[in-house]
């Protein structure tokens, strides 16, 4: 359909944004140009009214005309940039469809009042101003164009992948425009491009020159989970009033603003040395103060809704706070944490990574298994956030020097309950729909895992039980067979693994039944069937905020530890039992911190003393098996270095597996060598946890149940 001509403007020919076939992008981009020209026409009309009205009203007219011109310039810029960045047009086309009808109606209403010859020019302006301001909830007419300009500026930044793109401000403007659309009696916008099509942006053409950190912070979030207990962010420094001199060749990776620009964090890369740096800027009382540190000189940890960055103080001989950053959404906090960890881990200036930073506090692990991801061995983990109840997928390096280093993450809180979210394609392959992958490595290419017309993301598990348990985590009642189960290759593989799984199911069920009720941090799947329900009820703790769907964990009878028996090597890489994770208690942000906040960390030897911890063995998923649990074998901890305050808890031992646990805010600790949860009464109790009189004995594949006579005053 031919587009109408407005004010002598002829739209340019349709560019190959979506190819020669039909599509909404060319039409909407041309509409963008047309409305931009109409903005200048409306500004010219307002200039004519300004000459005939009293001086008291002229300021409002001039301001409205100037903002209309600014909106027109941004519409032109957006249309021009769409032809240069046509690969990303589908990403912003739905957002453009939110604001363009509102701009069109506003310009049409102004033109209607201007062309009303039955009134004087002064009365035309007064009627226009009061009626249109009242229509928008008493928002002045100039402020409406200011809102349009702010939203369009965010669209331009989104399109060109600007590092200054602020998703929080962009979404806030979008919500205000949606409210304005309702007041204008406009229908709710529809998605012109399905979400599944936007996930294939990398398939159309990948710009290798774009750093992965630039990409993850230059696109809108798929979901927004608001955080609570927000406070003003703080910058401790030391700060100086002279801006640091940047290197000769550098590239800004991303920039985040906090408290309306009072504090900003800019992460840039020195291209010559390939090392990332963090620039902290604080604006206070009309002055601007700066602090600069290399990423390898800072430590990072989460504290509820905040990210704490720490530096090593040579004067105090301990790590101290450098900055405390409060985030509005959980998704942005997660991306900032793992982007910083990845940049720090791959920095050439870092002598050795800190394994404690590979686990983020406040998350519960629901599932873990080995996958084959873009021809690499990765560990796939399903995390649930304890504060927001958000779910996400997390892939990490399986082995090697960078074991457990982050590879990618995907937020699935908004889609995992959908029946169409997951589709089992074969015995080991699972397709996930409507997920957005955030990559933390330039060597990983998520577009290689996209398949089908809908851009489904494929996850290939190393073993069939891993794929089965993963599917049951999201679709526990689904019994539909996979598409490729009937094929010969998958049938043989399924038959080979079925016998081993049947043999070990009984042992896993016996072991899980005795251990699932002994710890308060592991959610029980079902009540024990051996008549011990009264004892189980007294030891079971439930979270009042969790609903039945959010607390779904693989049941023990479905092999909660998928590696049991002597002949189950193919199952030993799947982890689906939730252990006590590291949590940080509430603490005031000040220079004087408790010993539990890394206060006793020794300085690292070498030219970069900012590494906050010595090496601590991390629990590898390949070191966990029920066979080792049942053997009762003790390990030598002589090679495990202390991690200061972070290691002030008991150590959970399962075979060759070690996990350093933070102190639980409720005071519960797991006794070394056992499955008992013990509540500390004072510092003197810690010695009994660190050095028990005798190791726990495991007989007949069952660990001993905690004895009430040993601790008569404590609850299990």
XYZ file of C-alpha atoms in Angstrom:
716
model
C 0.000 0.000 0.000
C 1.408 3.371 -0.993
C 2.141 5.798 1.816
C 0.427 9.223 1.737
C 2.444 12.355 1.085
C 2.646 14.882 3.912
C 3.714 18.479 3.329
C 5.474 17.651 0.081
C 7.633 14.974 1.717
C 8.417 11.952 -0.429
C 9.528 8.878 1.577
C 12.757 7.237 0.462
C 12.673 3.830 -1.218
C 12.378 0.844 1.056
C 15.772 -0.465 2.104
C 16.537 -4.161 2.516
C 16.009 -4.090 6.285
C 13.759 -7.115 6.235
C 14.447 -8.209 2.664
C 12.237 -7.765 -0.353
C 9.296 -9.513 1.300
C 6.620 -7.822 3.427
C 7.531 -6.692 6.920
C 6.703 -3.977 9.468
C 10.185 -2.442 9.661
C 10.286 -0.513 6.333
C 6.790 0.852 6.819
C 7.446 1.971 10.394
C 10.810 3.544 9.559
C 9.175 5.562 6.785
C 6.458 6.622 9.211
C 9.265 7.737 11.488
C 10.560 10.084 8.799
C 7.064 11.393 8.051
C 6.307 12.207 11.696
C 9.710 13.857 12.008
C 8.825 16.249 9.194
C 5.445 16.925 10.786
C 7.187 17.886 14.031
C 8.990 20.706 12.219
C 5.715 21.840 10.623
C 4.034 21.951 14.054
C 6.980 23.893 15.479
C 6.596 26.419 12.643
C 2.879 26.767 13.447
C 3.645 27.380 17.126
C 6.134 30.087 16.164
C 3.278 31.839 14.347
C 1.054 31.672 17.434
C 3.827 33.045 19.610
C 3.839 36.368 17.743
C 0.141 37.019 18.453
C -0.200 36.086 22.129
C 0.693 38.079 25.276
C 4.276 37.832 26.577
C 3.074 35.888 29.632
C 2.279 32.883 27.411
C 5.204 33.141 25.031
C 7.643 31.166 27.187
C 5.398 28.091 27.121
C 4.896 28.359 23.359
C 8.616 28.744 22.663
C 9.443 25.777 24.887
C 6.846 23.579 23.172
C 8.171 24.520 19.727
C 11.784 23.774 20.703
C 10.916 20.375 22.153
C 8.886 19.554 19.038
C 11.973 20.294 16.915
C 14.111 18.113 19.194
C 11.621 15.272 18.764
C 11.701 15.721 15.005
C 15.501 15.610 14.932
C 15.524 12.384 16.939
C 12.972 10.799 14.604
C 15.196 11.694 11.660
C 18.278 10.347 13.427
C 16.483 7.123 14.273
C 15.370 6.623 10.676
C 18.867 7.282 9.312
C 20.527 4.988 11.863
C 18.094 2.197 10.987
C 19.652 1.873 7.532
C 23.180 1.681 8.936
C 22.317 -0.749 11.746
C 19.649 -2.768 9.989
C 20.676 -5.959 11.872
C 19.294 -4.466 15.106
C 16.113 -2.906 13.719
C 13.965 -5.861 14.754
C 15.231 -5.411 18.303
C 13.783 -1.902 18.623
C 10.838 -2.009 16.218
C 8.328 -3.025 18.921
C 9.517 -0.172 21.153
C 9.141 2.290 18.280
C 5.565 1.116 17.808
C 4.872 2.181 21.404
C 5.684 5.859 20.932
C 4.938 6.570 17.261
C 1.083 6.438 17.463
C 1.162 8.742 20.485
C 3.363 11.267 18.668
C 1.100 11.089 15.631
C -2.037 11.845 17.670
C -0.354 14.677 19.577
C 0.745 16.363 16.359
C -2.718 15.887 14.847
C -4.389 17.468 17.901
C -2.065 20.486 17.796
C -2.788 20.948 14.093
C -6.545 20.708 14.765
C -6.432 23.510 17.355
C -4.175 25.627 15.145
C -6.509 25.399 12.139
C -9.615 26.390 14.159
C -10.255 29.772 12.527
C -13.318 30.453 14.709
C -11.056 31.525 17.594
C -8.321 34.069 17.957
C -4.715 32.913 18.063
C -4.510 33.510 21.800
C -7.650 31.445 22.457
C -6.378 28.706 20.165
C -3.232 28.406 22.233
C -5.077 28.534 25.558
C -7.566 25.866 24.469
C -4.751 23.717 23.080
C -2.593 24.039 26.191
C -5.284 23.418 28.815
C -7.142 20.634 27.017
C -4.022 18.686 26.028
C -2.372 19.159 29.433
C -5.517 17.940 31.177
C -5.717 14.977 28.819
C -2.257 13.844 29.981
C -3.039 14.056 33.690
C -2.117 17.752 34.084
C 1.286 17.183 32.504
C 2.265 20.417 30.695
C 2.343 20.189 26.922
C 6.110 20.923 26.676
C 6.827 18.075 29.089
C 5.035 15.678 26.765
C 7.588 16.389 24.048
C 10.387 16.096 26.614
C 9.106 12.589 27.347
C 9.053 11.772 23.638
C 12.610 13.048 23.192
C 13.948 11.061 26.140
C 12.361 7.853 24.913
C 13.546 8.351 21.313
C 17.063 9.085 22.536
C 17.038 5.739 24.340
C 15.858 4.066 21.130
C 18.775 5.571 19.213
C 21.219 4.355 21.885
C 19.645 0.914 21.749
C 19.914 0.803 17.971
C 23.546 1.925 17.716
C 24.628 -0.069 20.801
C 25.631 2.979 22.825
C 27.436 2.269 26.107
C 25.368 5.012 27.772
C 22.115 3.127 27.195
C 20.270 2.979 30.528
C 17.602 0.308 30.545
C 16.051 1.532 33.796
C 15.457 5.035 32.423
C 14.309 3.613 29.099
C 11.726 1.313 30.681
C 10.497 4.110 32.957
C 9.861 6.341 29.928
C 8.133 3.456 28.186
C 5.748 2.990 31.110
C 4.922 6.710 31.095
C 4.210 6.631 27.366
C 1.946 3.607 27.797
C 0.022 5.564 30.432
C -0.207 8.517 28.057
C -1.521 6.241 25.304
C -4.329 5.131 27.579
C -5.206 8.755 28.355
C -5.243 9.485 24.620
C -7.750 6.651 24.106
C -5.257 4.684 22.006
C -5.300 0.908 21.926
C -2.527 -1.036 23.585
C 0.438 -1.630 21.264
C 0.995 -5.009 19.694
C 4.308 -6.685 18.976
C 5.078 -6.272 15.297
C 8.039 -8.629 15.557
C 7.674 -11.776 17.716
C 10.162 -12.222 20.521
C 11.495 -15.401 18.937
C 12.507 -13.426 15.873
C 14.448 -10.903 17.942
C 16.538 -13.705 19.430
C 17.988 -14.414 15.992
C 19.717 -11.055 15.649
C 23.106 -12.709 15.883
C 22.104 -15.148 13.150
C 21.663 -12.351 10.603
C 25.186 -11.049 11.092
C 27.609 -10.979 14.006
C 29.876 -7.968 14.406
C 33.126 -9.443 15.643
C 34.430 -5.993 16.577
C 31.773 -5.605 19.282
C 32.933 -6.737 22.708
C 30.596 -9.054 24.579
C 30.408 -6.584 27.497
C 29.220 -3.864 25.111
C 26.462 -6.132 23.862
C 24.920 -7.321 27.134
C 24.441 -3.791 28.493
C 23.210 -2.276 25.222
C 19.892 -4.130 24.910
C 16.733 -4.126 27.017
C 16.221 -6.780 29.629
C 13.757 -9.606 28.832
C 12.276 -9.302 32.321
C 12.556 -6.850 35.202
C 12.477 -8.192 38.761
C 12.577 -5.294 41.197
C 14.821 -5.494 44.243
C 13.849 -4.343 47.722
C 15.657 -2.592 50.588
C 17.420 -0.113 48.322
C 19.726 2.506 49.810
C 21.855 5.266 48.297
C 24.968 3.934 46.625
C 28.292 4.954 48.132
C 31.779 5.605 46.772
C 34.559 5.332 49.351
C 37.560 5.687 47.076
C 40.033 7.218 47.888
C 38.707 9.862 45.510
C 40.515 12.698 43.764
C 39.307 15.804 41.969
C 41.615 15.293 38.981
C 40.280 12.979 36.274
C 42.653 10.103 35.515
C 44.444 10.148 32.193
C 43.119 7.309 30.002
C 45.536 5.149 28.014
C 46.355 6.025 24.436
C 44.132 3.270 23.083
C 41.087 2.295 25.110
C 37.516 1.145 24.565
C 34.597 1.803 26.902
C 32.847 -1.508 27.549
C 29.890 -0.312 29.610
C 28.811 2.449 31.957
C 26.262 2.231 34.766
C 24.740 5.165 36.644
C 23.332 5.042 40.172
C 21.160 7.456 42.132
C 20.289 9.535 39.056
C 23.896 10.005 38.001
C 25.315 10.857 41.421
C 27.617 7.829 41.162
C 28.678 6.192 37.930
C 30.894 3.217 37.140
C 32.671 3.076 33.787
C 34.481 -0.095 32.749
C 36.947 0.328 29.905
C 39.616 -1.854 28.339
C 43.211 -0.889 27.676
C 43.591 -2.284 24.177
C 47.384 -2.319 24.328
C 47.521 -4.436 27.486
C 44.094 -6.105 27.092
C 43.359 -5.319 30.748
C 40.034 -3.934 32.056
C 39.857 -0.971 34.431
C 37.049 0.465 36.551
C 36.538 4.229 36.805
C 34.404 5.376 39.741
C 32.891 8.863 39.476
C 31.062 10.698 42.250
C 29.278 14.034 41.858
C 28.807 15.879 45.121
C 28.140 19.540 45.973
C 28.971 20.756 42.501
C 32.265 18.876 42.296
C 33.285 15.720 40.488
C 35.606 13.185 42.135
C 37.279 10.150 40.588
C 38.857 6.841 41.560
C 40.497 4.370 39.189
C 41.409 0.731 39.801
C 42.251 -2.250 37.661
C 39.656 -4.997 37.711
C 42.324 -7.375 39.069
C 42.780 -5.070 42.085
C 39.167 -5.308 43.223
C 37.088 -8.008 44.857
C 33.353 -8.359 44.343
C 30.543 -9.858 46.380
C 26.786 -9.503 46.614
C 24.981 -8.240 49.692
C 21.224 -8.517 49.120
C 20.396 -5.716 46.634
C 23.921 -4.322 46.464
C 27.237 -5.181 44.873
C 30.243 -4.476 47.084
C 33.605 -3.733 45.480
C 36.633 -3.974 47.775
C 40.255 -2.966 47.445
C 43.290 -4.019 49.436
C 44.426 -1.459 52.011
C 48.177 -1.553 52.629
C 47.808 0.711 55.649
C 45.169 -1.432 57.364
C 46.502 -4.680 55.876
C 43.014 -5.851 54.967
C 40.423 -5.364 52.220
C 38.195 -2.327 52.632
C 35.138 -1.078 50.785
C 35.786 0.790 47.562
C 32.177 1.195 46.408
C 28.695 -0.091 47.286
C 26.303 -0.101 44.336
C 22.554 -0.641 44.779
C 20.696 -1.980 41.740
C 17.041 -1.494 40.884
C 16.547 -4.878 39.197
C 17.867 -8.336 39.958
C 18.732 -8.971 36.309
C 21.064 -5.976 36.084
C 22.749 -6.942 39.350
C 23.429 -10.452 38.032
C 24.804 -9.171 34.731
C 27.092 -6.664 36.442
C 28.430 -9.276 38.864
C 29.256 -11.910 36.260
C 30.529 -9.402 33.702
C 32.975 -8.076 36.286
C 34.037 -11.588 37.324
C 34.619 -12.614 33.715
C 36.621 -9.481 32.889
C 38.706 -9.900 36.019
C 39.313 -13.611 35.423
C 40.567 -13.080 31.869
C 42.718 -10.060 32.732
C 46.442 -10.666 32.034
C 47.304 -8.719 35.184
C 45.522 -11.226 37.436
C 47.898 -13.768 38.928
C 45.230 -16.326 39.840
C 41.412 -16.201 40.007
C 39.461 -16.238 43.240
C 37.118 -19.276 43.219
C 34.935 -17.681 45.898
C 33.783 -15.124 43.328
C 32.478 -17.879 41.054
C 29.492 -18.284 43.405
C 27.088 -15.402 44.000
C 25.541 -15.114 47.439
C 21.793 -15.395 47.838
C 21.202 -18.105 45.235
C 19.975 -21.669 45.612
C 21.230 -24.324 43.220
C 18.406 -26.516 41.919
C 20.147 -28.482 39.195
C 23.590 -29.086 37.712
C 24.779 -31.270 34.840
C 27.461 -31.474 32.177
C 26.559 -30.245 28.689
C 28.252 -30.052 25.289
C 27.898 -26.382 24.410
C 29.310 -24.992 21.142
C 31.807 -27.896 21.091
C 32.946 -27.070 24.653
C 32.342 -28.931 27.912
C 30.295 -26.703 30.169
C 28.475 -27.079 33.449
C 24.797 -26.086 33.290
C 23.285 -24.904 36.582
C 19.755 -23.769 37.414
C 19.758 -21.112 40.132
C 16.889 -19.641 42.113
C 17.378 -16.309 43.847
C 16.330 -16.340 47.497
C 15.292 -12.701 47.633
C 13.381 -12.262 44.368
C 12.460 -15.924 43.636
C 13.865 -15.398 40.145
C 15.133 -18.352 38.099
C 18.068 -18.303 35.720
C 20.295 -20.660 33.756
C 24.035 -20.422 34.253
C 26.750 -22.075 32.173
C 30.337 -22.276 33.429
C 33.615 -23.788 32.283
C 33.690 -27.493 33.147
C 37.419 -28.055 33.673
C 40.822 -26.500 33.117
C 42.499 -23.462 34.624
C 39.307 -21.386 34.402
C 37.024 -24.038 35.861
C 33.684 -22.576 37.013
C 34.383 -19.293 35.205
C 31.089 -17.871 33.838
C 30.263 -18.491 30.193
C 26.649 -17.329 29.756
C 23.406 -16.828 31.647
C 19.715 -16.594 30.740
C 16.799 -15.315 32.827
C 13.811 -17.647 32.681
C 11.513 -16.432 35.478
C 9.020 -15.045 32.955
C 8.919 -18.077 30.635
C 9.751 -21.294 32.489
C 6.147 -21.913 33.586
C 4.982 -21.763 29.972
C 4.244 -25.189 28.515
C 5.973 -24.169 25.259
C 9.180 -23.128 26.995
C 10.886 -26.532 26.779
C 10.780 -29.230 24.128
C 12.595 -32.551 24.334
C 14.103 -33.199 20.900
C 16.033 -36.398 21.655
C 17.385 -38.395 24.550
C 20.113 -35.825 25.209
C 18.955 -32.688 23.377
C 16.533 -30.105 24.759
C 15.256 -27.005 22.964
C 14.391 -23.855 24.927
C 12.211 -21.131 23.436
C 11.914 -17.414 24.167
C 15.170 -17.077 26.096
C 17.813 -14.405 25.667
C 21.432 -15.499 26.142
C 23.901 -13.113 27.783
C 27.435 -14.184 26.901
C 30.523 -13.504 29.033
C 33.155 -14.668 26.558
C 34.174 -13.695 23.046
C 35.030 -17.324 22.267
C 31.457 -18.504 22.781
C 28.933 -18.043 19.968
C 25.318 -18.608 21.066
C 24.090 -18.343 17.481
C 25.605 -21.779 16.851
C 23.085 -23.231 19.308
C 20.032 -21.623 17.676
C 17.872 -23.934 15.599
C 14.529 -23.876 13.853
C 12.396 -21.026 12.586
C 11.655 -19.877 16.113
C 15.319 -19.571 17.060
C 15.160 -22.229 19.780
C 18.276 -22.548 21.904
C 19.582 -26.109 21.999
C 21.175 -27.666 25.076
C 22.948 -30.968 24.509
C 23.562 -32.923 27.694
C 26.479 -35.276 28.155
C 24.178 -38.029 29.421
C 20.520 -38.926 29.035
C 19.700 -38.733 32.789
C 20.870 -35.123 32.785
C 18.409 -34.222 30.037
C 15.670 -36.209 31.763
C 16.146 -34.522 35.145
C 16.370 -31.096 33.518
C 13.079 -31.650 31.708
C 11.397 -32.927 34.868
C 12.520 -29.826 36.760
C 10.341 -27.640 34.517
C 7.760 -30.192 33.364
C 7.397 -32.745 36.175
C 4.029 -34.071 34.986
C 5.021 -34.397 31.343
C 5.139 -37.935 30.029
C 5.249 -37.078 26.325
C 8.039 -38.995 24.560
C 10.716 -37.075 22.699
C 10.646 -36.717 18.928
C 13.836 -38.626 18.233
C 13.327 -41.435 20.718
C 12.106 -43.647 17.899
C 15.364 -43.285 15.985
C 17.801 -46.180 16.127
C 20.739 -44.252 17.531
C 18.809 -42.661 20.362
C 16.967 -45.899 21.113
C 20.237 -47.775 21.569
C 21.591 -45.042 23.792
C 18.423 -44.999 25.861
C 18.473 -48.765 26.280
C 22.106 -48.759 27.351
C 21.561 -46.168 30.064
C 18.223 -47.548 31.269
C 19.731 -50.627 32.863
C 22.322 -48.691 34.837
C 19.757 -46.185 36.010
C 17.439 -48.959 37.201
C 20.219 -50.621 39.202
C 21.285 -47.491 41.052
C 17.815 -46.051 41.699
C 17.329 -48.066 44.883
C 20.676 -47.050 46.377
C 20.101 -43.394 45.611
C 16.631 -43.520 47.129
C 17.953 -45.084 50.369
C 20.765 -42.581 50.679
C 18.683 -39.524 49.811
C 15.884 -40.502 52.219
C 18.275 -40.475 55.180
C 20.045 -37.254 54.250
C 17.197 -35.100 52.934
C 15.664 -34.552 56.422
C 18.911 -33.873 58.298
C 19.707 -30.441 56.876
C 17.493 -27.368 56.984
C 18.729 -25.962 53.694
C 17.738 -28.957 51.546
C 14.070 -29.060 50.541
C 12.497 -32.442 51.167
C 10.825 -33.981 48.120
C 8.306 -36.174 49.944
C 7.682 -37.432 53.470
C 9.492 -40.672 54.302
C 7.313 -43.751 53.837
C 8.859 -45.830 56.658
C 6.649 -44.408 59.415
C 9.121 -41.797 60.620
C 6.871 -38.867 59.726
C 6.823 -37.364 63.241
C 10.576 -37.026 63.414
C 10.684 -35.663 59.890
C 8.100 -32.975 60.678
C 10.132 -31.717 63.633
C 13.239 -31.250 61.513
C 11.722 -29.866 58.314
C 11.891 -26.135 57.639
C 9.847 -24.412 54.986
C 10.082 -20.972 53.447
C 6.840 -19.015 53.821
C 7.568 -16.982 50.729
C 8.097 -19.968 48.434
C 5.189 -21.462 46.569
C 4.950 -25.036 45.436
C 6.071 -24.299 41.905
C 9.148 -22.274 42.873
C 10.465 -24.919 45.278
C 10.413 -27.725 42.741
C 13.592 -29.803 42.993
C 14.350 -33.175 41.479
C 12.994 -35.779 43.887
C 15.303 -38.238 45.565
C 13.612 -41.195 43.924
C 14.415 -39.599 40.553
C 18.106 -39.825 41.418
C 18.654 -36.558 43.267
C 22.335 -37.362 42.973
C 22.605 -38.840 39.506
C 25.730 -40.843 39.962
C 25.254 -43.914 42.132
C 26.660 -47.388 42.000
C 29.852 -48.747 40.631
C 28.745 -48.852 36.997
C 27.165 -45.396 36.748
C 29.989 -43.294 35.400
C 27.718 -41.738 32.821
C 25.478 -40.397 35.576
C 28.132 -38.914 37.806
C 28.027 -35.486 36.185
C 24.481 -34.558 37.179
C 23.740 -32.685 40.358
C 20.189 -31.925 41.377
C 20.292 -31.656 45.148
C 20.320 -28.228 46.772
C 23.152 -27.688 49.235
C 23.547 -24.884 51.710
C 24.834 -21.982 49.676
C 26.812 -18.972 50.727
C 24.801 -16.161 52.170
C 25.876 -12.819 53.485
C 24.073 -11.381 56.460
C 22.813 -7.835 56.735
C 25.559 -5.382 57.470
C 25.978 -1.629 57.485
C 28.302 -0.322 54.803
C 31.187 1.345 56.574
C 34.940 1.161 56.686
C 34.878 -0.853 59.899
C 33.729 -4.308 58.856
C 33.433 -7.517 60.813
C 35.796 -10.427 60.424
C 33.193 -12.275 58.383
C 33.571 -9.714 55.583
C 37.028 -10.677 54.357
C 38.733 -8.667 57.093
C 41.587 -11.092 57.680
C 42.576 -11.725 54.100
C 46.342 -11.716 53.570
C 47.781 -9.629 50.775
C 48.630 -11.492 47.605
C 52.255 -11.843 46.750
C 53.338 -10.310 43.525
C 53.063 -6.982 41.736
C 49.258 -6.880 42.081
C 48.242 -7.142 45.767
C 44.593 -6.532 44.984
C 43.715 -10.220 44.666
C 41.773 -10.687 47.856
C 42.114 -14.399 48.544
C 44.469 -17.279 48.218
C 43.510 -20.230 46.121
C 40.796 -22.434 47.568
C 39.802 -25.748 46.001
C 36.407 -25.389 44.352
C 33.954 -28.210 44.193
C 34.039 -29.581 40.703
C 30.933 -31.315 39.436
C 33.095 -34.179 38.240
C 34.217 -34.968 41.796
C 30.810 -35.859 43.178
C 29.430 -39.367 43.343
C 27.327 -41.429 45.689
C 29.986 -44.123 45.617
C 32.418 -41.764 47.323
C 29.764 -40.652 49.801
C 29.103 -44.205 50.912
C 32.789 -44.994 51.339
C 33.172 -42.603 54.276
C 36.641 -41.645 53.065
C 38.296 -38.630 54.694
C 40.397 -36.116 52.764
C 43.485 -34.220 53.675
C 42.803 -30.500 54.017
C 46.430 -29.510 54.163
C 46.307 -28.091 50.623
C 43.290 -25.914 51.311
C 44.147 -22.328 52.115
C 42.083 -20.226 54.478
C 39.801 -17.610 53.021
C 39.613 -15.350 56.023
C 36.104 -14.570 57.116
C 34.572 -16.468 54.231
C 35.887 -19.771 55.573
C 34.574 -19.289 59.100
C 32.021 -22.024 58.578
C 32.121 -25.754 58.585
C 33.288 -27.675 55.546
C 30.907 -30.031 53.804
C 32.805 -33.120 52.677
C 31.455 -35.579 50.141
C 34.236 -37.769 48.840
C 36.759 -35.536 47.064
C 34.319 -32.632 47.129
C 34.828 -29.580 49.315
C 32.575 -26.581 49.639
C 33.379 -23.575 51.759
C 30.181 -22.261 53.308
C 29.496 -18.818 54.664
C 28.060 -18.409 58.106
C 24.300 -18.767 57.967
C 22.377 -15.754 59.311
C 20.336 -18.118 61.477
C 23.473 -19.544 63.051
C 23.273 -23.053 61.606
C 26.408 -24.851 60.454
C 27.022 -28.273 59.042
C 29.310 -30.472 61.118
C 32.367 -31.664 59.255
C 32.127 -35.257 58.109
C 28.427 -35.529 58.957
C 25.095 -34.298 57.686
C 24.159 -32.629 60.988
C 23.083 -29.012 61.223
C 24.311 -27.512 64.481
C 23.446 -24.092 65.899
C 26.428 -22.271 67.379
C 26.117 -20.883 70.881
C 29.373 -18.928 70.856
C 32.905 -18.748 69.454
C 34.024 -21.662 71.581
C 31.651 -23.935 69.701
C 33.551 -23.428 66.451
C 36.452 -25.578 67.619
C 34.163 -28.572 67.998
C 32.917 -28.114 64.432
C 36.381 -27.744 62.933
C 37.851 -30.724 64.785
C 35.263 -33.342 65.693
C 36.311 -36.074 68.045
C 35.898 -38.778 65.448
C 34.740 -38.826 61.838
C 31.248 -39.918 61.026
C 30.892 -43.564 60.183
C 28.794 -44.691 57.254
C 27.474 -48.214 57.290
C 25.335 -50.006 54.725
C 25.370 -46.966 52.481
C 23.545 -44.820 55.080
C 25.011 -41.944 57.105
C 23.994 -42.035 60.793
C 21.028 -39.932 61.794
C 21.691 -37.117 64.294
C 21.158 -38.153 67.890
C 18.931 -36.021 70.076
C 20.752 -37.248 73.197
C 23.983 -35.688 71.987
C 22.387 -32.251 71.605
C 19.237 -32.219 73.786
C 18.789 -28.427 73.601
C 18.944 -28.065 69.847
C 16.430 -28.492 67.072
C 17.075 -30.593 64.006
